[in-house]
XYZ file of C-alpha atoms in Angstrom:
586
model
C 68.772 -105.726 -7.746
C 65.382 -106.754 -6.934
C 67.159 -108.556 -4.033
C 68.000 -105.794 -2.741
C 64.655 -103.672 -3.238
C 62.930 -106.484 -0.540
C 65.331 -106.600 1.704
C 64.823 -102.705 2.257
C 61.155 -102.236 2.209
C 60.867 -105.397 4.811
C 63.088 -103.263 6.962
C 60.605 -100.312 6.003
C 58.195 -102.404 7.572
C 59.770 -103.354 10.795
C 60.425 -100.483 11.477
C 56.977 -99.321 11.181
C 55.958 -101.723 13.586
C 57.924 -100.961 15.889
C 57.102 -97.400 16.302
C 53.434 -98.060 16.593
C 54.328 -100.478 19.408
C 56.268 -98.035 21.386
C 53.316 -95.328 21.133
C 50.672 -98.068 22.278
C 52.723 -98.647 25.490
C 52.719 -95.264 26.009
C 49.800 -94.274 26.021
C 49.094 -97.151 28.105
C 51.216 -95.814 31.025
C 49.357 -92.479 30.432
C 45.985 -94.237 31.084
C 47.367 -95.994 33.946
C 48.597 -92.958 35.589
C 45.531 -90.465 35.328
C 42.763 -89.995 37.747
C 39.234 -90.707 37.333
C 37.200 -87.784 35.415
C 34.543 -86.303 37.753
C 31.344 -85.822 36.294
C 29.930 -81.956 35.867
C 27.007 -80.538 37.014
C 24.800 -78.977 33.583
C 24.566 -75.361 34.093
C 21.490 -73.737 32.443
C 22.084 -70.446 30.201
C 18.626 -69.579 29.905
C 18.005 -66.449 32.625
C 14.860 -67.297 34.649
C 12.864 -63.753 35.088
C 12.212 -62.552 38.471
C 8.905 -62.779 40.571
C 8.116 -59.566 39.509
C 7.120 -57.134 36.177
C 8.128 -54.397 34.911
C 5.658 -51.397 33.866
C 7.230 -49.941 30.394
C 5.182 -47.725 27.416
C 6.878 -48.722 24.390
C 5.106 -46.155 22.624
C 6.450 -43.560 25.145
C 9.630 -44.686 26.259
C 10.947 -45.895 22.934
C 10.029 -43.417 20.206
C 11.833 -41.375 18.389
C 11.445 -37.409 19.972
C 12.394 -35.282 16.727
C 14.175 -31.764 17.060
C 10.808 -29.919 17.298
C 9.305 -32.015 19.731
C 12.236 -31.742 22.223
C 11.368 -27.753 21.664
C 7.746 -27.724 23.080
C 8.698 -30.297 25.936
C 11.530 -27.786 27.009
C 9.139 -24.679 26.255
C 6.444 -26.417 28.170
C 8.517 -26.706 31.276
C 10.279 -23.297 31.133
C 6.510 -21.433 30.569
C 6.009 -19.996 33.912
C 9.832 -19.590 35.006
C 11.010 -15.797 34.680
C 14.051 -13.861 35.703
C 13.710 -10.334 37.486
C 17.121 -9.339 36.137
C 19.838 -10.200 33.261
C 22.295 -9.001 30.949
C 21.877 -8.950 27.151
C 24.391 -11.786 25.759
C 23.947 -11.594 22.130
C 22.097 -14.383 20.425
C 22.324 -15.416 16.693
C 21.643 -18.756 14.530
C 19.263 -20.268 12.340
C 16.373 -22.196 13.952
C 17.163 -21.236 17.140
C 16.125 -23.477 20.080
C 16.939 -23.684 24.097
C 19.669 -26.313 23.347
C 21.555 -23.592 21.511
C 21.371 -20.856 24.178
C 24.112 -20.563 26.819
C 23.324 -20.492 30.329
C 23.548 -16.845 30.026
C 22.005 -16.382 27.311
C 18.902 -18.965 28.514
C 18.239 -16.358 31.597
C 18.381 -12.903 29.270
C 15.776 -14.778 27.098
C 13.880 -15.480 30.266
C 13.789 -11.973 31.664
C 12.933 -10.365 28.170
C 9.975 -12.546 27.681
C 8.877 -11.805 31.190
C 9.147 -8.074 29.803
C 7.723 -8.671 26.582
C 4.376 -10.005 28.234
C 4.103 -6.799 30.575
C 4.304 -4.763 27.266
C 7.475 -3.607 27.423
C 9.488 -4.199 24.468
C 13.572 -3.998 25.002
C 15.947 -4.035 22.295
C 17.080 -7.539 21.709
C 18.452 -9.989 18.841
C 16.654 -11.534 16.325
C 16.656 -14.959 17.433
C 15.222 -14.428 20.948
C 12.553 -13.393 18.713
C 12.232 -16.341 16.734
C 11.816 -18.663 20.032
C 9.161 -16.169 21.344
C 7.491 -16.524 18.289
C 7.693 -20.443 17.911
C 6.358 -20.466 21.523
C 3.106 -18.693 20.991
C 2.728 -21.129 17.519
C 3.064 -24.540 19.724
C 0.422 -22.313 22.499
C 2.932 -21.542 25.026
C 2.065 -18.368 27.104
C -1.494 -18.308 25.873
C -4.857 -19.619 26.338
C -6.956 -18.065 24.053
C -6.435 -18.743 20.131
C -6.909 -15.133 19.846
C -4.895 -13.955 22.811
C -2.216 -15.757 20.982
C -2.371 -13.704 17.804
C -3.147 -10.784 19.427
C 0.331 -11.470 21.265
C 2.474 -12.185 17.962
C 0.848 -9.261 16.572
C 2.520 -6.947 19.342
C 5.928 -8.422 19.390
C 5.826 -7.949 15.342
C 4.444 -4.270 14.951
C 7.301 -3.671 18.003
C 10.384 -4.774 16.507
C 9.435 -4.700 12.337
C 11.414 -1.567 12.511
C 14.406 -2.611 13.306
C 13.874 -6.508 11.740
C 11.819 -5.887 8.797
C 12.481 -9.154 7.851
C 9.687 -10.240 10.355
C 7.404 -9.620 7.574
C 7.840 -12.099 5.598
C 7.491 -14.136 8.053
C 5.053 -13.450 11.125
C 2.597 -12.278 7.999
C 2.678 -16.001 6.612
C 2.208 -17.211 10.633
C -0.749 -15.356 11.506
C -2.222 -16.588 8.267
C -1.446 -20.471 9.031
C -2.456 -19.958 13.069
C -6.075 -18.402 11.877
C -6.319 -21.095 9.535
C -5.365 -23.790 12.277
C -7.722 -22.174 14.962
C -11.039 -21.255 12.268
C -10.517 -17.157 13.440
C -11.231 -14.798 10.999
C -8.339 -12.171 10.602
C -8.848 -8.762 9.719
C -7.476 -8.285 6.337
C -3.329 -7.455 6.075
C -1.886 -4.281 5.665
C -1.151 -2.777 2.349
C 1.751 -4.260 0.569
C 3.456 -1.544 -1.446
C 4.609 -4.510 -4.017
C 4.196 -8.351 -3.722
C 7.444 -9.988 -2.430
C 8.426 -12.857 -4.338
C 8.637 -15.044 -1.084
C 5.014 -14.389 -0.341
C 3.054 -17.550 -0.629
C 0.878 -17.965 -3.482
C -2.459 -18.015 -0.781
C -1.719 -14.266 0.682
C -0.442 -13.175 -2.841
C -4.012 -14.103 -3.962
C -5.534 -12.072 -1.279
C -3.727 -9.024 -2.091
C -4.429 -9.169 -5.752
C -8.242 -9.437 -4.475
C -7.929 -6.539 -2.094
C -6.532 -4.590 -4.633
C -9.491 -5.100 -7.360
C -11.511 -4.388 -5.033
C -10.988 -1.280 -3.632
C -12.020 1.599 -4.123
C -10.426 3.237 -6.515
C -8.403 -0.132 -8.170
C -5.189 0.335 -6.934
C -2.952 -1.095 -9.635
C 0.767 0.139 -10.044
C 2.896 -0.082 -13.546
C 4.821 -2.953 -11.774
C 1.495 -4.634 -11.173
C -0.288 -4.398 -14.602
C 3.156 -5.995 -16.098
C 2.474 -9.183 -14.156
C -1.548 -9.362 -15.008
C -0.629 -8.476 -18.906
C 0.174 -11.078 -21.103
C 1.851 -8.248 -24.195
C 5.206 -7.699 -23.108
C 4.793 -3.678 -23.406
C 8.703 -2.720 -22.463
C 9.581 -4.714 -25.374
C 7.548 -2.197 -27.503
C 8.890 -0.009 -29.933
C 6.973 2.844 -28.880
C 7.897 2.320 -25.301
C 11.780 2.445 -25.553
C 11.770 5.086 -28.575
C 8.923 7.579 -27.253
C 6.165 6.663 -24.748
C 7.643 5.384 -21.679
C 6.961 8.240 -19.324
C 3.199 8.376 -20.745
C 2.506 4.522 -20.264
C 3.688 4.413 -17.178
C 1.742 7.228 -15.985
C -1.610 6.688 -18.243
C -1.982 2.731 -18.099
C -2.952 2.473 -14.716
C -4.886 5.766 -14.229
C -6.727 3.872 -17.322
C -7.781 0.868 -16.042
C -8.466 2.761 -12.793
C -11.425 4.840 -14.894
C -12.735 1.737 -16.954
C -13.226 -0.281 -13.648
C -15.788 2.967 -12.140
C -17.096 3.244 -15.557
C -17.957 -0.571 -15.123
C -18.940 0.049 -11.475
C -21.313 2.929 -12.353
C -23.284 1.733 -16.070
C -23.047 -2.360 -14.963
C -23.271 -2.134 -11.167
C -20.044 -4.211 -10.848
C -16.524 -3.753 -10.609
C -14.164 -5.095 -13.053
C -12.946 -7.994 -11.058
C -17.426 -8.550 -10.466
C -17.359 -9.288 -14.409
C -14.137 -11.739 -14.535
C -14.386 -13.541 -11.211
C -12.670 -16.640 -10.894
C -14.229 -19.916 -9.472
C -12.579 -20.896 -6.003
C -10.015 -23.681 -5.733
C -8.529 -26.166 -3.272
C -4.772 -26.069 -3.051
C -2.524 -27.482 -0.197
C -0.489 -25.417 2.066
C 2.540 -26.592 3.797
C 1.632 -24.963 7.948
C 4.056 -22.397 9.703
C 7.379 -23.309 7.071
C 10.459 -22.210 7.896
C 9.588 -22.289 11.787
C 10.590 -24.664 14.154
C 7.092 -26.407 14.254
C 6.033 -29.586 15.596
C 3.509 -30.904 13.096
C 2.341 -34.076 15.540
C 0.366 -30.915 17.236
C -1.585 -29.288 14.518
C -0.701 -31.396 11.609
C 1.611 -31.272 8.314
C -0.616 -29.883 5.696
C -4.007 -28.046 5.170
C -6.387 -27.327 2.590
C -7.100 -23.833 1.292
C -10.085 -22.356 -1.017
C -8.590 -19.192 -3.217
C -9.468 -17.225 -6.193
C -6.796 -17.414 -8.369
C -7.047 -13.810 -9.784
C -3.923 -13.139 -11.540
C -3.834 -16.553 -13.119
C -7.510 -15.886 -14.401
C -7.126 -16.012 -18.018
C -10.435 -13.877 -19.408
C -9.249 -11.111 -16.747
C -5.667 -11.233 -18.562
C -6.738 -11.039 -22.038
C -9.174 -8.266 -21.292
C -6.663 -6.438 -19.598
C -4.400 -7.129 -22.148
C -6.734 -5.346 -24.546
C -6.725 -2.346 -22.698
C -3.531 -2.060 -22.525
C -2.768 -2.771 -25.950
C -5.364 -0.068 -27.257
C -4.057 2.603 -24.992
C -0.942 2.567 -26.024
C -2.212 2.951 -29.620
C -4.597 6.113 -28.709
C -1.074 7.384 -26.685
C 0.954 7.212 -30.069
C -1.560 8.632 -32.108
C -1.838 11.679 -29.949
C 2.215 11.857 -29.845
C 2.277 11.741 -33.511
C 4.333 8.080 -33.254
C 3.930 6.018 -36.897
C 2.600 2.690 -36.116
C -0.616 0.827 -34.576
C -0.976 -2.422 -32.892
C -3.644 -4.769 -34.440
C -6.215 -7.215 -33.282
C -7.434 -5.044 -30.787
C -11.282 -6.065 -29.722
C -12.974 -3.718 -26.636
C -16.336 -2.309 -26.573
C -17.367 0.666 -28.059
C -18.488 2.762 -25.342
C -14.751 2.213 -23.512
C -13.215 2.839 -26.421
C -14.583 5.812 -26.113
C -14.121 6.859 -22.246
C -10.765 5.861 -22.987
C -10.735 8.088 -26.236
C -11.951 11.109 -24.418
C -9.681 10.728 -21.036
C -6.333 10.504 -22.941
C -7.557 13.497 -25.346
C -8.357 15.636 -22.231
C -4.889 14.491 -20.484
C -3.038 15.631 -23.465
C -4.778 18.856 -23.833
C -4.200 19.661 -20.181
C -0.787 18.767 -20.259
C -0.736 21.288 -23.647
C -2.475 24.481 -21.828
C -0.024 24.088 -18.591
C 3.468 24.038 -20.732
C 1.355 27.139 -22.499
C 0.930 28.664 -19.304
C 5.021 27.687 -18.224
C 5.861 29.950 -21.366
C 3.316 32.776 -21.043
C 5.364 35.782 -18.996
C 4.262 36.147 -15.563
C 2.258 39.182 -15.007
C 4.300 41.649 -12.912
C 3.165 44.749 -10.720
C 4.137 48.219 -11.351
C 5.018 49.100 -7.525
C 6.238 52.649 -8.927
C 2.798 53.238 -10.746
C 1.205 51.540 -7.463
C 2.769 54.160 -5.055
C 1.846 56.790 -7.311
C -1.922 55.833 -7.694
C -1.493 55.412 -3.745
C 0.152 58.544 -3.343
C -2.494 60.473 -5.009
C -5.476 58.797 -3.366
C -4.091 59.921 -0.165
C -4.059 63.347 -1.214
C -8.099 63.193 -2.419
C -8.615 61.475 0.910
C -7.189 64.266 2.499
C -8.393 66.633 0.461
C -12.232 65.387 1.215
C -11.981 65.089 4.699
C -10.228 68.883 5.220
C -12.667 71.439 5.084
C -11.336 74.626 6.481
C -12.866 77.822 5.098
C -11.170 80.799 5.318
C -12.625 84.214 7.375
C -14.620 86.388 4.794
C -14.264 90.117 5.828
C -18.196 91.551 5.915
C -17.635 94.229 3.807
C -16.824 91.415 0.746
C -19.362 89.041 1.419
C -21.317 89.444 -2.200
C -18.618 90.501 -3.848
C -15.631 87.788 -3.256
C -16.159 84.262 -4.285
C -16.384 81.293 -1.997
C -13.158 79.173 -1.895
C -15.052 76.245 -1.788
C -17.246 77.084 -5.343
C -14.353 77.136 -7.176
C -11.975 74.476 -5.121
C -15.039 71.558 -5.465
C -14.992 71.780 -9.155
C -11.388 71.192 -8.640
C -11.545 68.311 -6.514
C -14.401 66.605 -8.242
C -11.774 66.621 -11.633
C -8.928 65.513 -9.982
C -11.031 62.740 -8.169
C -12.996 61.390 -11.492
C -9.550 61.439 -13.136
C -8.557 58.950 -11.079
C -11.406 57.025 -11.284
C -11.589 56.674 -14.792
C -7.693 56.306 -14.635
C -7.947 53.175 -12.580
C -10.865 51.702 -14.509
C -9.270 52.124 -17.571
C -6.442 50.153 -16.324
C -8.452 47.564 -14.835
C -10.109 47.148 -18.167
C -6.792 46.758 -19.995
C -5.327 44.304 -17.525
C -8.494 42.544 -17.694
C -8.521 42.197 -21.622
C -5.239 40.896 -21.635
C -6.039 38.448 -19.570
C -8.955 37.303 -21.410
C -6.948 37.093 -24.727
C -4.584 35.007 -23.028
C -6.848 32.677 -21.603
C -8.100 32.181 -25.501
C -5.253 31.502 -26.479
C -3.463 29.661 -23.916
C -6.616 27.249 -23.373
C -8.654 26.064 -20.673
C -7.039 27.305 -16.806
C -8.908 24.329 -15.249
C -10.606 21.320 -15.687
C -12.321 17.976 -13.998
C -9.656 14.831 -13.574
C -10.809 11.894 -12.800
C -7.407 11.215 -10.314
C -6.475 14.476 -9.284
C -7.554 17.989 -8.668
C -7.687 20.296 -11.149
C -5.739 23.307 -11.115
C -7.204 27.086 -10.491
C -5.669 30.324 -12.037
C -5.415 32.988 -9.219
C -5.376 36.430 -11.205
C -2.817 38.454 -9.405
C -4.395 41.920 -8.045
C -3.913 44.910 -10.663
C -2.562 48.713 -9.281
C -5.603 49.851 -10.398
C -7.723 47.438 -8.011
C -5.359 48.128 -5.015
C -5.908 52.347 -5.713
C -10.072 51.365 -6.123
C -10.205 49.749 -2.945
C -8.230 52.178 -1.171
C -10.560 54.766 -2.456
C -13.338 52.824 -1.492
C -12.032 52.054 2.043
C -10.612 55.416 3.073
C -13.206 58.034 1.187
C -15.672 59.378 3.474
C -19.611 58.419 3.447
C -20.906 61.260 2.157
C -22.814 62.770 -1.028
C -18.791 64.002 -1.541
C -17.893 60.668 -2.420
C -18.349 59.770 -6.252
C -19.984 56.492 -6.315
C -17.565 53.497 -7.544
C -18.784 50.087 -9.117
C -17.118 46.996 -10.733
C -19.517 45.297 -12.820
C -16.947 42.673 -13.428
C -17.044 41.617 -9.913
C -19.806 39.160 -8.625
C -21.439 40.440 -5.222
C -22.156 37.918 -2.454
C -25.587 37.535 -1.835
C -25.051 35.729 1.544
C -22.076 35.003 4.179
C -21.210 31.045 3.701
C -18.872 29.544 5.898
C -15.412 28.858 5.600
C -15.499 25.200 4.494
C -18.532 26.269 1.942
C -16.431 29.310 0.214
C -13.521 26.598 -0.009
C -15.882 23.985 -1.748
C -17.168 26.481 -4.228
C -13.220 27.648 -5.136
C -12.629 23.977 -5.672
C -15.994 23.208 -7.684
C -14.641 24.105 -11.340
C -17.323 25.628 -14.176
C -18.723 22.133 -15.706
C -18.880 21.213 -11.997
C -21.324 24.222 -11.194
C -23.110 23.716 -14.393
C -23.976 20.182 -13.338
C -24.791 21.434 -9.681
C -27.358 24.017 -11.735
C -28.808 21.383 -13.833
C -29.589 19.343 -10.934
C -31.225 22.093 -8.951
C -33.025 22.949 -11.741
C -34.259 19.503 -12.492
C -32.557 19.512 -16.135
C -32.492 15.970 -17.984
C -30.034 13.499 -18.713
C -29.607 15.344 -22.080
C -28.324 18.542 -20.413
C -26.116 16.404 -18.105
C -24.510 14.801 -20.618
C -23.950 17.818 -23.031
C -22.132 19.306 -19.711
C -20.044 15.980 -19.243
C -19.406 15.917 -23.189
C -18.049 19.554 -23.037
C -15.733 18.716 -20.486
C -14.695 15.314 -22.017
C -15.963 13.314 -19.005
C -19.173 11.352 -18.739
C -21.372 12.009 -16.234
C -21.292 9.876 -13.554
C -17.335 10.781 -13.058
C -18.465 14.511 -12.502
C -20.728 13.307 -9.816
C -18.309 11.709 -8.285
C -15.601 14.386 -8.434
C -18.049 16.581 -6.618
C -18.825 14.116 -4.151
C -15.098 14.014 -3.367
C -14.841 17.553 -2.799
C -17.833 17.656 -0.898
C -16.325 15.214 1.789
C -13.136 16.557 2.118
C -14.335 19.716 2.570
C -18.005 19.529 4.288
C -17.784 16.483 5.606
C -20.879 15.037 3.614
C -22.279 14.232 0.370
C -24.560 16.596 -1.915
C -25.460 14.284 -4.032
C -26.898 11.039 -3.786
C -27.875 9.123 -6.861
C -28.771 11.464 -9.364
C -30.230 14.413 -6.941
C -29.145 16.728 -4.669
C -29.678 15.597 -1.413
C -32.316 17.098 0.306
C -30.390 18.430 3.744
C -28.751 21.161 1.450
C -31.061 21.855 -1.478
C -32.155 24.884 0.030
C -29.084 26.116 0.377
C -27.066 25.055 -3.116
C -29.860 27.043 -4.689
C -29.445 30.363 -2.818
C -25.478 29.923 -3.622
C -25.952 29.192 -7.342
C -27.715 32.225 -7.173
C -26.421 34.636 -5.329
C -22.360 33.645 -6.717
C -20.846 34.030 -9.993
């Protein structure tokens, strides 16, 4: 066995051998039969740079351009180029740049804004308006800061019609571009209500404007946001009193704020002024704006006024204690506590809301009182039979007396002027009889029914016109038509005030608008009365008396043009002649 094992790894072996043998000659003859390598020349990879350099601006050449920026290069090179004619290709996207516009499009925007700079405003989409706009923010087609907002302040007043969405926001631009620029703006329009996308800066602003004008002008919707009582959660307000908070809370605050104004010198907002602070403000948002040009961000000084916490609590206050004098005088169970104000408004207030209510009282009386009606039969009649004494007076025809009867026949007119002087005084005294009745019926209902007039501190009074009685309409015919004459039986209407000079128009319309406490006050001035007569005036007519000063300042400019008071005095231009009218006029 192992025998056998040798024998076949020797063989193994040989074998072996003989293999590597055969593959050593051959590669032998492969040697043998190959050429001679040639040697290579070394070829350099490195890339030698030319004799010459290149001129590059990294900064220039290789930065990033964003969206915005690519607008004001393209604006910058279509500024001057125009189009004298185009058709309108409509035009709508959001943040609309050149690189959205079709060729088409491109040359109508072109031609319009030729137009639009000559002042002639055609109708066009909103997003033509939009690049405009962004133009004049980046200074295209101006040189001038204020040539440019005198620009975007056409093309918004011109379309805000049609796009009143431009408000919210070429408003907000105009405010960033002054503030980028240093111009001073003349102060915004009016806002009927605050828009919730208006930016805290300009909401500031309007709260300010609206404190300090003159009167406050403060809406229900308003007072809710400066009020920290939530008042249309109140019992009283969704049970009874909504129609008379709505209507007396502002007029309120209106009349403590010229109270304020007239004892104090200042205004309300004067006593709870708010220091200034810095905030930041994000420039023209939601434009397409470049903010390499005028930067990101800038710092603003306001007054936060509706954030001002004394202002709110006193505010609150007031409202708070007049709703409690409104349910007393509606009868509703129930007060609000804590309540802290001072006195003397307390009492304004007191007096104001008394007055209101007793107003409101004397006109529903004067709703249900029956309307007083004319007698047109009685009139005619009356008329009828003054024509006939008219007549009667101006006919004097005597009959032919035969000679022979002159002693002993009467004269026609001895007995007929007896006749005529009856018939005449029995009209008289018929027609003042019914003027007196008419007259004491109206006098009992103006006892009962209350005051016809008195002074508001809002709005004008009303005035009760007395309708014209038959038996005025038969005196004044008489008086007209009767012949001048020692015939005519003298008639006079005590009740009636003669005029004891001709005033012009506007002056006669003044004194029909001045009501009684008004004329009092106007007497006590002229006279040179003290503040205790003023005030007993004032006191009579629930007021105080600055507010009737006031009142009859108003009427005095809207109907003369011109104050007659200033201060506490008459003013001197038209003493002379307020005292020959208090005189000479009921």
């Amino acid at each position: 066995m192992n025998d056998k094992t040798d024998k076949h790894d020797i063989h193994i072996e040989q074998s072996g051998q003989q293999n590597r043998r055969e593959q050593q000659l051959r590669f032998a003859e492969l040697e043998l039969g190959a050429p001679e390598p040639q040697e290579r020349e070394t070829v350099s990879l490195v890339v030698t740079p030319d004799g010459w350099e290149r001129s590059l601006d990294w900064q220039q050449d290789f930065r990033y351009v964003s969206r915005e920026g690519q607008f004001v290069q393209k604006a910058r090179e279509l500024e001057s180029q125009t189009e004298d004619h185009a058709e309108f290709v409509p035009f709508q996207t959001y943040w609309p740049t050149y690189d959205q516009m079709q060729p088409g499009q491109l040359k109508w925007y072109l031609y319009w804004r030729g137009e639009v700079r000559s002042e002639r405003y055609h109708d066009t989409d909103l997003s033509y308006l939009f690049v405009y706009l962004y133009e004049l923010i980046h200074g295209i087609g101006w040189s001038e800061p204020v040539q440019g907002v005198q620009l975007m302040d056409r093309v918004w007043h011109a379309y805000r019609k049609r796009y009143p969405k431009l408000d919210q926001y070429v408003r907000e631009w105009k405010y960033d571009f002054a503030l980028v620029f240093g111009l001073d703006l003349p102060p915004f329009e009016p806002l009927a209500k605050l828009p919730r996308s208006l930016s805290p800066e300009l909401r500031e602003l309007e709260w300010k404007r609206r404190f300090s004008a003159e009167p406050v002008e403060l809406t229900w919707d308003l007072v809710l946001q400066l009020c920290d009582y939530e008042i249309e959660k109140s019992r009283y307000y969704n049970e009874q009193g909504r129609k008379d908070l709505r209507e007396y809370i502002p007029k309120v605050i209106v009349l403590v704020d010229g109270y304020l104004a007239k004892t104090t010198g200042n205004k309300l907002i004067n006593h709870f002024m708010p220091r200034e602070k810095k905030v930041t403000r994000y420039l023209f948002r939601s434009a397409v704006y470049d903010y390499e040009q005028y930067g990101r961000t800038a710092t603003v000084s306001i007054l936060a006024i509706s954030e001002h916490l004394p202002l709110r609590a006193y505010l609150t206050q007031l409202v708070r204690f007049t709703e409690n004098k409104l349910r007393e005088l509606s009868g509703f169970k129930g007060k609000l506590r804590g309540i802290t104000l001072e006195a003397e408004v307390e009492e304004l207030v007191s007096r104001f809301l008394h007055k209101e209510f007793e107003l409101r009282k004397a006109e529903e009386a004067k709703a249900r009182a029956p309307k007083v009606k004319i007698n047109t039969a009685k009139l005619r009649k009356l008329q009828h039979e003054s024509d006939e004494v008219r007549d009667m007076l101006l006919t004097e025809q005597l009959p032919v007396i035969p000679e022979n009867q002159g002693s002993s026949v009467e004269h026609p007119v001895s007995s007929g002027l007896p006749a005529m002087e009856i018939s005449l005084g029995h009209l008289v005294t018929q027609a003042k009889q019914e003027l007196g009745s008419l007259r004491s019926r109206n006098r009992n209902r103006k006892d009962t029914d209350g005051p016809q007039q008195a002074e508001m501190d809002f709005e004008r009074g009303w005035q009760t016109f007395e309708e014209e009685s038959p038996a005025n309409v038969a005196l004044e015919t008489m008086k007209s038509e009767a012949p001048k004459g020692d015939q005519r039986p003298e008639l006079s209407d005590d009740d009636n005030c003669a005029d004891g000079m001709e005033l012009p128009e506007e002056w006669r319309e003044l004194w029909g608008r001045l009501s009684e406490s008004h004329k009092k006050m106007l007497s006590a001035l002229v006279n040179g009365d003290g503040d205790a007569v003023r005030y007993d005036i004032a006191e009579q007519a629930g007021s105080m008396p600055e507010l009737l000063l006031d009142e009859i300042n108003g009427l005095s400019m809207e109907w003369i043009g011109d104050l007659l008071i200033d201060g506490d005095e008459i003013t001197e231009e038209y003493r002379q002649e307020l005292s020959e009218m208090l005189r000479s006029r009921c």
